[in-house]
CSV table of C-alpha atoms and ligand atoms in Angstrom, one decimal:
chain,number,residue,atom,x,y,z
A,93,MET,CA,-71.3,-23.9,-26.5
A,94,ASP,CA,-70.2,-26.1,-24.7
A,95,GLY,CA,-66.7,-27.8,-22.4
A,96,LEU,CA,-67.0,-24.3,-20.4
A,97,GLY,CA,-67.4,-25.7,-17.5
A,98,GLU,CA,-64.1,-27.7,-18.2
A,99,LEU,CA,-62.1,-25.6,-19.1
A,100,ARG,CA,-63.1,-23.1,-16.0
A,101,GLY,CA,-61.9,-25.8,-13.9
A,102,LYS,CA,-59.2,-26.8,-16.0
A,103,TYR,CA,-58.1,-22.7,-15.8
A,104,LEU,CA,-58.9,-22.3,-12.4
A,105,ALA,CA,-57.1,-25.4,-10.6
A,106,ALA,CA,-53.9,-24.4,-13.1
A,107,VAL,CA,-53.8,-20.9,-11.7
A,108,ALA,CA,-53.9,-22.2,-8.3
A,109,GLY,CA,-51.4,-24.8,-8.8
A,110,ALA,CA,-49.2,-21.8,-10.7
A,111,ALA,CA,-45.6,-22.1,-8.5
A,112,ASP,CA,-44.5,-18.8,-9.7
A,113,GLU,CA,-44.5,-15.3,-11.8
A,114,ALA,CA,-43.2,-16.9,-14.7
A,115,ALA,CA,-45.8,-20.7,-14.7
A,116,LEU,CA,-48.8,-17.8,-13.9
A,117,GLU,CA,-48.0,-16.4,-17.5
A,118,GLU,CA,-47.9,-19.3,-18.6
A,119,VAL,CA,-51.2,-19.7,-17.5
A,120,ARG,CA,-52.5,-16.6,-19.2
A,121,LEU,CA,-51.7,-17.3,-22.6
A,122,ALA,CA,-52.7,-20.7,-22.7
A,123,ALA,CA,-56.3,-19.1,-21.6
A,124,LEU,CA,-56.2,-15.7,-22.7
A,125,GLY,CA,-53.5,-15.0,-25.1
A,126,LYS,CA,-53.9,-14.7,-28.8
A,127,LYS,CA,-54.2,-18.2,-29.2
A,128,GLY,CA,-55.2,-19.4,-26.0
A,129,GLU,CA,-58.5,-21.4,-25.2
A,130,ILE,CA,-61.2,-19.0,-24.1
A,131,ALA,CA,-60.0,-16.5,-26.3
A,132,LEU,CA,-60.8,-19.0,-29.7
A,133,LYS,CA,-63.5,-19.8,-27.9
A,134,MET,CA,-64.4,-16.0,-28.0
A,135,ARG,CA,-64.1,-15.6,-31.7
A,136,GLU,CA,-66.3,-18.5,-32.3
A,137,LEU,CA,-69.3,-15.9,-31.0
A,138,GLY,CA,-69.3,-14.0,-34.7
A,139,GLY,CA,-70.4,-17.5,-36.2
A,140,MET,CA,-73.4,-17.8,-34.5
A,141,THR,CA,-76.5,-16.8,-34.6
A,142,PRO,CA,-78.0,-13.8,-32.4
A,143,GLU,CA,-80.3,-15.9,-30.1
A,144,GLU,CA,-77.0,-18.3,-30.0
A,145,ARG,CA,-75.2,-15.5,-29.2
A,146,GLN,CA,-76.8,-14.1,-26.2
A,147,VAL,CA,-77.1,-17.4,-24.4
A,148,ALA,CA,-73.2,-18.4,-25.0
A,149,GLY,CA,-71.9,-14.3,-25.3
A,150,PRO,CA,-72.7,-14.0,-20.9
A,151,ARG,CA,-71.5,-17.0,-20.1
A,152,LEU,CA,-68.0,-16.8,-21.9
A,153,ASN,CA,-67.4,-12.9,-20.6
A,154,GLY,CA,-68.5,-14.7,-17.3
A,155,LEU,CA,-65.9,-17.5,-17.8
A,156,ARG,CA,-62.6,-14.6,-18.9
A,157,ASP,CA,-63.4,-12.5,-16.3
A,158,GLU,CA,-63.5,-15.6,-13.3
A,159,VAL,CA,-59.8,-16.1,-15.0
A,160,GLU,CA,-58.9,-13.2,-15.1
A,161,GLY,CA,-59.7,-12.5,-11.1
A,162,ALA,CA,-58.0,-15.9,-10.2
A,163,LEU,CA,-55.1,-14.9,-12.3
A,164,LYS,CA,-54.8,-11.6,-10.4
A,165,ALA,CA,-55.3,-12.6,-7.1
A,166,ARG,CA,-52.9,-15.3,-7.6
A,167,LYS,CA,-50.7,-13.0,-8.8
A,168,ALA,CA,-50.5,-10.8,-6.0
A,169,ALA,CA,-50.4,-13.7,-3.3
A,170,LEU,CA,-47.5,-14.9,-5.0
A,171,ALA,CA,-46.2,-11.3,-4.7
A,172,ASP,CA,-46.8,-11.6,-1.2
A,173,ALA,CA,-45.4,-15.0,-0.5
A,174,ALA,CA,-42.4,-13.4,-2.1
A,175,LEU,CA,-42.0,-10.3,0.1
A,176,ASP,CA,-42.6,-12.6,3.1
A,177,GLU,CA,-39.8,-14.6,1.9
A,178,ARG,CA,-37.2,-11.9,1.4
A,179,LEU,CA,-38.5,-10.5,4.6
A,180,LYS,CA,-37.8,-14.0,6.3
A,181,ALA,CA,-34.2,-13.9,4.6
A,182,GLU,CA,-33.0,-10.2,5.1
A,183,TRP,CA,-34.5,-9.6,9.1
A,184,LEU,CA,-32.2,-8.1,11.4
A,185,ASP,CA,-31.8,-8.2,14.9
A,186,VAL,CA,-31.5,-4.4,15.8
A,187,THR,CA,-31.0,-5.7,19.4
A,188,LEU,CA,-27.7,-7.0,19.2
A,189,PRO,CA,-24.9,-5.5,20.2
A,190,GLY,CA,-22.3,-3.6,17.4
A,191,ARG,CA,-18.9,-5.5,16.0
A,192,ARG,CA,-15.9,-3.5,16.9
A,193,ARG,CA,-14.2,-2.1,14.3
A,194,GLY,CA,-10.8,-3.1,13.7
A,195,GLN,CA,-8.6,-0.1,14.0
A,196,GLY,CA,-5.3,-0.7,11.7
A,197,THR,CA,-2.0,0.5,13.0
A,198,VAL,CA,0.7,2.5,11.3
A,199,HIS,CA,4.0,0.2,10.9
A,200,PRO,CA,6.9,1.2,12.5
A,201,VAL,CA,9.1,1.8,9.8
A,202,SER,CA,6.1,4.5,8.3
A,203,GLN,CA,6.3,5.9,11.3
A,204,VAL,CA,10.1,6.4,11.4
A,205,THR,CA,10.3,7.3,7.8
A,206,GLU,CA,7.4,10.2,8.9
A,207,GLU,CA,9.7,11.1,11.8
A,208,VAL,CA,12.9,11.2,10.0
A,209,THR,CA,10.7,13.2,6.8
A,210,ALA,CA,9.2,15.7,9.7
A,211,ILE,CA,13.0,16.6,10.6
A,212,PHE,CA,14.6,17.0,7.7
A,213,ALA,CA,12.2,18.9,6.1
A,214,ASP,CA,12.9,21.3,9.0
A,215,MET,CA,16.0,22.2,7.9
A,216,GLY,CA,14.9,22.5,4.2
A,217,PHE,CA,15.6,18.7,3.1
A,218,ALA,CA,12.6,17.8,0.2
A,219,VAL,CA,11.7,14.7,-0.5
A,220,ALA,CA,13.4,12.4,-3.2
A,221,GLU,CA,12.5,9.3,-5.3
A,222,GLY,CA,13.9,6.7,-7.3
A,223,PRO,CA,12.9,3.4,-8.7
A,224,GLN,CA,13.4,0.4,-7.1
A,225,ILE,CA,14.4,-1.8,-10.1
A,226,GLU,CA,17.3,0.2,-11.5
A,227,SER,CA,19.8,0.3,-13.8
A,228,ASP,CA,23.2,-0.8,-13.0
A,229,TRP,CA,24.9,2.5,-14.0
A,230,TYR,CA,22.7,4.8,-11.6
A,231,ASN,CA,23.2,1.6,-8.3
A,232,PHE,CA,27.1,1.4,-9.1
A,233,ASP,CA,29.2,3.1,-12.3
A,234,ALA,CA,27.5,6.6,-11.7
A,235,LEU,CA,28.6,6.4,-8.0
A,236,ASN,CA,32.0,5.4,-8.7
A,237,ILE,CA,31.8,2.2,-8.4
A,238,PRO,CA,33.5,0.0,-10.9
A,239,PRO,CA,32.5,-3.3,-12.9
A,240,GLU,CA,35.7,-4.3,-10.8
A,241,HIS,CA,35.1,-3.0,-7.9
A,242,PRO,CA,35.1,-5.3,-5.0
A,243,ALA,CA,32.3,-3.8,-3.2
A,244,ARG,CA,29.9,-4.5,-6.4
A,245,GLN,CA,30.4,-8.0,-5.2
A,246,GLU,CA,30.4,-6.9,-1.6
A,247,HIS,CA,26.4,-5.5,-1.8
A,248,ASP,CA,25.2,-9.0,-2.0
A,249,THR,CA,22.8,-7.7,-5.3
A,250,PHE,CA,19.8,-9.2,-6.5
A,251,PHE,CA,20.1,-8.9,-10.4
A,252,MET,CA,16.9,-8.5,-12.6
A,253,ALA,CA,17.0,-11.9,-15.9
A,254,ARG,CA,17.1,-10.9,-19.6
A,255,ALA,CA,15.3,-12.4,-22.4
A,256,PRO,CA,18.1,-14.9,-23.6
A,257,GLY,CA,19.9,-13.3,-25.9
A,258,ASP,CA,19.9,-9.9,-24.7
A,259,ASP,CA,23.3,-9.2,-23.2
A,260,ARG,CA,23.0,-5.9,-22.4
A,261,PRO,CA,24.0,-5.4,-18.3
A,262,PRO,CA,21.3,-6.8,-16.4
A,263,HIS,CA,19.4,-3.9,-13.9
A,264,VAL,CA,19.5,-4.9,-9.8
A,265,LEU,CA,16.9,-4.1,-7.7
A,266,ARG,CA,18.8,-0.7,-6.3
A,267,THR,CA,21.2,-2.0,-2.9
A,268,HIS,CA,21.2,1.1,-1.6
A,269,THR,CA,19.3,4.6,-2.5
A,270,SER,CA,22.1,6.9,-3.1
A,271,PRO,CA,21.4,6.2,-6.6
A,272,VAL,CA,18.4,8.7,-6.1
A,273,GLN,CA,21.2,10.8,-5.4
A,274,ILE,CA,22.3,11.1,-9.0
A,275,ARG,CA,18.7,11.1,-10.5
A,276,ALA,CA,18.2,14.3,-8.4
A,277,MET,CA,21.5,16.2,-9.2
A,278,ALA,CA,20.6,15.3,-13.4
A,279,ALA,CA,16.9,16.3,-13.0
A,280,GLN,CA,17.3,19.1,-10.9
A,281,GLY,CA,21.2,20.4,-10.8
A,282,ALA,CA,22.8,21.9,-7.9
A,283,PRO,CA,22.2,23.7,-5.7
A,284,ILE,CA,20.2,20.7,-3.7
A,285,ARG,CA,19.2,20.0,-0.3
A,286,VAL,CA,17.2,16.4,-1.0
A,287,ILE,CA,16.7,13.1,1.9
A,288,ALA,CA,15.5,10.2,0.1
A,289,PRO,CA,13.9,7.4,2.1
A,290,GLY,CA,12.9,3.8,0.8
A,291,ARG,CA,13.4,0.4,-0.4
A,292,VAL,CA,16.6,-1.2,-0.8
A,293,TYR,CA,17.5,-4.7,-1.6
A,294,ARG,CA,20.2,-7.3,-0.6
A,295,MET,CA,20.7,-11.0,-0.5
A,296,ASP,CA,20.9,-11.5,3.5
A,297,MET,CA,19.3,-12.5,6.4
A,298,ASP,CA,19.3,-13.2,9.9
A,299,GLN,CA,18.5,-11.3,13.2
A,300,THR,CA,19.3,-8.1,12.2
A,301,HIS,CA,19.6,-8.0,8.2
A,302,THR,CA,16.8,-9.0,5.9
A,303,PRO,CA,16.2,-9.4,2.0
A,304,MET,CA,14.2,-6.4,1.9
A,305,PHE,CA,15.0,-2.7,4.4
A,306,HIS,CA,14.7,0.6,4.0
A,307,GLN,CA,17.7,3.4,3.8
A,308,VAL,CA,17.1,7.0,3.6
A,309,GLU,CA,19.6,8.7,1.9
A,310,GLY,CA,20.6,12.5,2.9
A,311,LEU,CA,22.5,15.3,0.5
A,312,ALA,CA,22.9,18.5,0.5
A,313,ILE,CA,24.9,20.7,-2.6
A,314,ASP,CA,25.7,24.2,-2.7
A,315,ARG,CA,29.4,25.8,-3.4
A,316,ASP,CA,30.9,26.5,0.2
A,317,ILE,CA,29.1,23.2,2.0
A,318,SER,CA,31.7,21.3,4.6
A,319,MET,CA,32.0,18.4,7.0
A,320,ALA,CA,31.2,21.3,9.6
A,321,GLN,CA,27.6,21.6,8.1
A,322,LEU,CA,27.5,17.3,7.7
A,323,LYS,CA,28.3,17.1,11.5
A,324,TRP,CA,26.0,20.1,12.6
A,325,VAL,CA,22.8,18.4,10.5
A,326,LEU,CA,23.3,14.9,12.4
A,327,GLU,CA,23.8,15.8,15.5
A,328,GLU,CA,20.8,18.3,14.9
A,329,PHE,CA,19.3,15.2,13.6
A,330,CYS,CA,20.0,12.8,16.4
A,331,ARG,CA,18.7,15.3,18.4
A,332,ALA,CA,15.5,16.1,17.3
A,333,TYR,CA,14.6,11.9,16.4
A,334,PHE,CA,15.9,10.3,19.9
A,335,GLU,CA,14.2,13.4,21.9
A,336,VAL,CA,17.2,13.7,23.6
A,337,THR,CA,18.8,17.3,24.8
A,338,GLN,CA,22.5,16.5,24.4
A,339,VAL,CA,24.1,13.9,21.6
A,340,GLU,CA,27.4,13.4,21.1
A,341,LEU,CA,28.6,12.0,17.7
A,342,ARG,CA,31.7,10.1,16.9
A,343,PHE,CA,33.1,10.1,13.0
A,344,ARG,CA,35.6,7.4,12.2
A,345,ALA,CA,37.3,7.5,8.8
A,346,SER,CA,35.9,5.1,6.6
A,347,HIS,CA,35.8,4.9,2.7
A,348,PHE,CA,33.0,4.4,0.4
A,349,PRO,CA,33.8,4.8,-3.2
A,350,PHE,CA,31.3,8.1,-3.8
A,351,THR,CA,32.5,10.1,-0.9
A,352,GLU,CA,35.8,11.5,-0.1
A,353,PRO,CA,37.0,11.9,2.7
A,354,SER,CA,34.0,9.1,4.0
A,355,ALA,CA,33.2,8.5,7.8
A,356,GLU,CA,31.1,6.3,9.9
A,357,VAL,CA,29.4,8.7,12.4
A,358,ASP,CA,29.1,6.2,16.1
A,359,ILE,CA,26.5,8.0,18.4
A,360,ARG,CA,27.3,8.2,22.1
A,361,CYS,CA,24.9,5.7,24.5
A,362,SER,CA,24.1,3.0,27.1
A,363,TRP,CA,22.9,-0.2,27.6
A,364,GLU,CA,21.9,-0.4,30.8
A,365,GLY,CA,20.0,-3.5,32.0
A,366,GLY,CA,19.5,-3.6,28.5
A,367,GLN,CA,17.9,-0.9,28.0
A,368,LEU,CA,19.7,1.6,25.5
A,369,LYS,CA,19.9,5.7,26.5
A,370,ILE,CA,21.7,8.1,23.7
A,371,GLY,CA,23.4,10.7,24.6
A,372,GLU,CA,25.3,9.2,28.0
A,373,GLY,CA,27.7,6.3,28.8
A,374,ALA,CA,30.8,4.3,27.3
A,375,SER,CA,29.4,2.9,24.3
A,376,TRP,CA,29.3,3.7,20.8
A,377,LEU,CA,26.5,2.8,18.5
A,378,GLU,CA,27.0,2.9,14.5
A,379,ILE,CA,24.0,4.7,12.9
A,380,LEU,CA,25.4,5.7,9.7
A,381,GLY,CA,27.7,6.6,6.9
A,382,SER,CA,28.5,9.5,5.2
A,383,GLY,CA,31.4,11.6,3.7
A,384,MET,CA,31.9,14.8,1.5
A,385,VAL,CA,30.4,13.7,-2.3
A,386,HIS,CA,33.4,12.2,-5.0
A,387,PRO,CA,34.2,14.8,-7.7
A,388,LYS,CA,33.6,12.0,-10.1
A,389,VAL,CA,29.9,11.4,-8.3
A,390,LEU,CA,29.0,15.3,-9.1
A,391,SER,CA,30.1,14.9,-13.0
A,392,ALA,CA,28.7,11.2,-13.4
A,393,ALA,CA,25.1,13.8,-12.7
A,394,GLY,CA,25.8,16.7,-14.4
A,395,VAL,CA,27.2,19.1,-11.4
A,396,ASP,CA,30.5,20.6,-12.0
A,397,PRO,CA,33.0,19.6,-9.3
A,398,THR,CA,34.9,23.1,-9.6
A,399,GLU,CA,31.8,24.8,-8.7
A,400,TRP,CA,30.0,22.9,-6.5
A,401,GLN,CA,30.0,20.4,-3.3
A,402,GLY,CA,28.5,19.0,-0.6
A,403,PHE,CA,28.0,16.0,1.4
A,404,ALA,CA,26.3,12.7,1.8
A,405,PHE,CA,24.8,9.8,4.0
A,406,GLY,CA,22.8,7.4,4.4
A,407,MET,CA,21.1,5.8,7.3
A,408,GLY,CA,19.2,2.6,7.9
A,409,ILE,CA,15.2,3.6,8.9
A,410,ASP,CA,14.7,-0.4,10.5
A,411,ARG,CA,17.8,0.0,12.0
A,412,ILE,CA,17.5,3.6,13.4
A,413,ALA,CA,13.7,2.7,14.5
A,414,MET,CA,15.1,-0.8,16.2
A,415,LEU,CA,17.2,1.7,18.4
A,416,LYS,CA,14.2,4.0,19.3
A,417,TYR,CA,11.4,1.8,20.2
A,418,GLY,CA,13.3,-1.3,21.7
A,419,ILE,CA,12.3,-3.8,18.6
A,420,PRO,CA,15.3,-6.5,19.0
A,421,ASP,CA,14.3,-8.6,15.9
A,422,LEU,CA,14.4,-6.9,12.4
A,423,ARG,CA,12.4,-10.2,10.5
A,424,ALA,CA,9.5,-10.0,12.3
A,425,PHE,CA,9.2,-6.2,10.9
A,426,PHE,CA,7.7,-7.9,7.9
A,427,GLU,CA,5.8,-10.9,9.0
A,428,SER,CA,2.5,-8.8,8.9
A,429,ASP,CA,2.2,-10.8,12.0
A,430,LEU,CA,-1.1,-8.7,14.1
A,431,ARG,CA,-0.2,-9.3,17.1
A,432,TRP,CA,3.3,-7.8,16.4
A,433,LEU,CA,1.4,-4.6,14.5
A,434,ARG,CA,-0.9,-4.3,17.1
A,435,HIS,CA,2.0,-3.7,19.9
A,436,TYR,CA,5.0,-2.1,17.9
A,437,GLY,CA,2.1,0.2,15.6
A,438,PHE,CA,1.6,3.6,15.7
A,439,ALA,CA,-2.1,5.9,16.1
A,440,ALA,CA,-3.3,6.6,12.5
A,441,LEU,CA,-3.9,9.8,13.5
A,442,ASP,CA,-0.9,10.8,14.9
A,443,MET,CA,1.6,12.6,12.1
A,444,PRO,CA,4.5,13.0,14.2
A,445,THR,CA,5.9,16.7,13.6
A,446,VAL,CA,8.9,19.3,14.6
A,447,SER,CA,6.4,21.2,16.7
A,448,GLY,CA,4.0,19.0,17.9
A,449,GLY,CA,6.3,16.1,18.9
A,450,LEU,CA,7.6,13.1,16.9
A,451,SER,CA,6.5,9.9,18.7
A,452,ARG,CA,4.4,11.4,21.3
B,562,LIG,N1,25.1,3.8,0.2
B,562,LIG,C1,25.9,3.2,1.3
B,562,LIG,C2,25.5,1.8,1.9
B,562,LIG,O1,24.5,1.6,1.1
B,562,LIG,C3,25.0,4.3,2.6
B,562,LIG,C4,26.2,5.1,2.3
B,562,LIG,C5,27.2,5.9,3.0
B,562,LIG,C6,25.6,6.5,1.8
B,562,LIG,C7,28.5,7.1,2.8
B,562,LIG,C8,26.3,7.6,1.7
B,562,LIG,C9,27.6,8.2,2.0
B,562,LIG,O2,25.5,9.2,0.5
B,562,LIG,O3,27.9,9.1,2.1
B,562,LIG,O4,25.8,1.2,3.0
């Protein structure tokens, strides 16, 4: 049988030159596959005389074994090389110093929301929620603010767009948390005691106003709730929140469509050397709006005003956060500046509780 020396040279060279496993497999098929050159040669053995076969057989077997051996060796070498490559790429210097994990902080708004919630929970108030995109009925009408009422304009409302041709009144971004009063009473009826913290929106922007800010609404309805309980609850809240033993509140007659009578509440304070002190001094600081819930508001929420009455209040969370923690500019609250967040943020594991301390 001729040409075996040539075949040997050809395939051993091809095996040695195969750059990866796929190329190596092609060489194997070309030599030893069903239609491979060496395999075809082996088939020729059948047509030989026994004498010819005795010579050609061992030579062919030897060639096949040699090529198979070379393929196997090359395959192992390629695998070794691939592993070396991987080890080199994934090499890890365990002597390098570890990288410091970033430590997030709790935003002052979240912290104060937790503090307020803890204080009111202690007085038996549950937390209620409502949507930030609100119908004008919940945001205005149900709260005794009819379409022609000037308060509708004063709220600098953001209106949601409607599809062209759809002339139902547009939804609004809620301008206050007061609509949650309606939703909570409609869902739960009376008696009820809830607070509703959350985001609200108005078109306004300066050092003390941002287009999105936070309020907390309070609502207590029962058969005999009066302004006296409102005053006690708010005093109790201020003592706990500002972490002082003495507070003095001043109720100033005011007007809100959803309460009658209505009062704005100021807290006694001093500003010595730019430092705010709560509970002493000759200054007054306005902190919230409040009043006795208007009978029309109770009716709108399905609560009978001849049977039930109570108080409501609304307070700016960002504002009381600025006061307590001495933060001068409201706009910085929502700029996500990491330096600001590290400075004014709170440790993530310090959950405020009334018994364990709010801010310490
Ligand atoms: N909703 C009012 C506002 O955003 C605040 C307010 C005042 C809420 C009096 C009340 C209230 O519940 O009784 O300005």
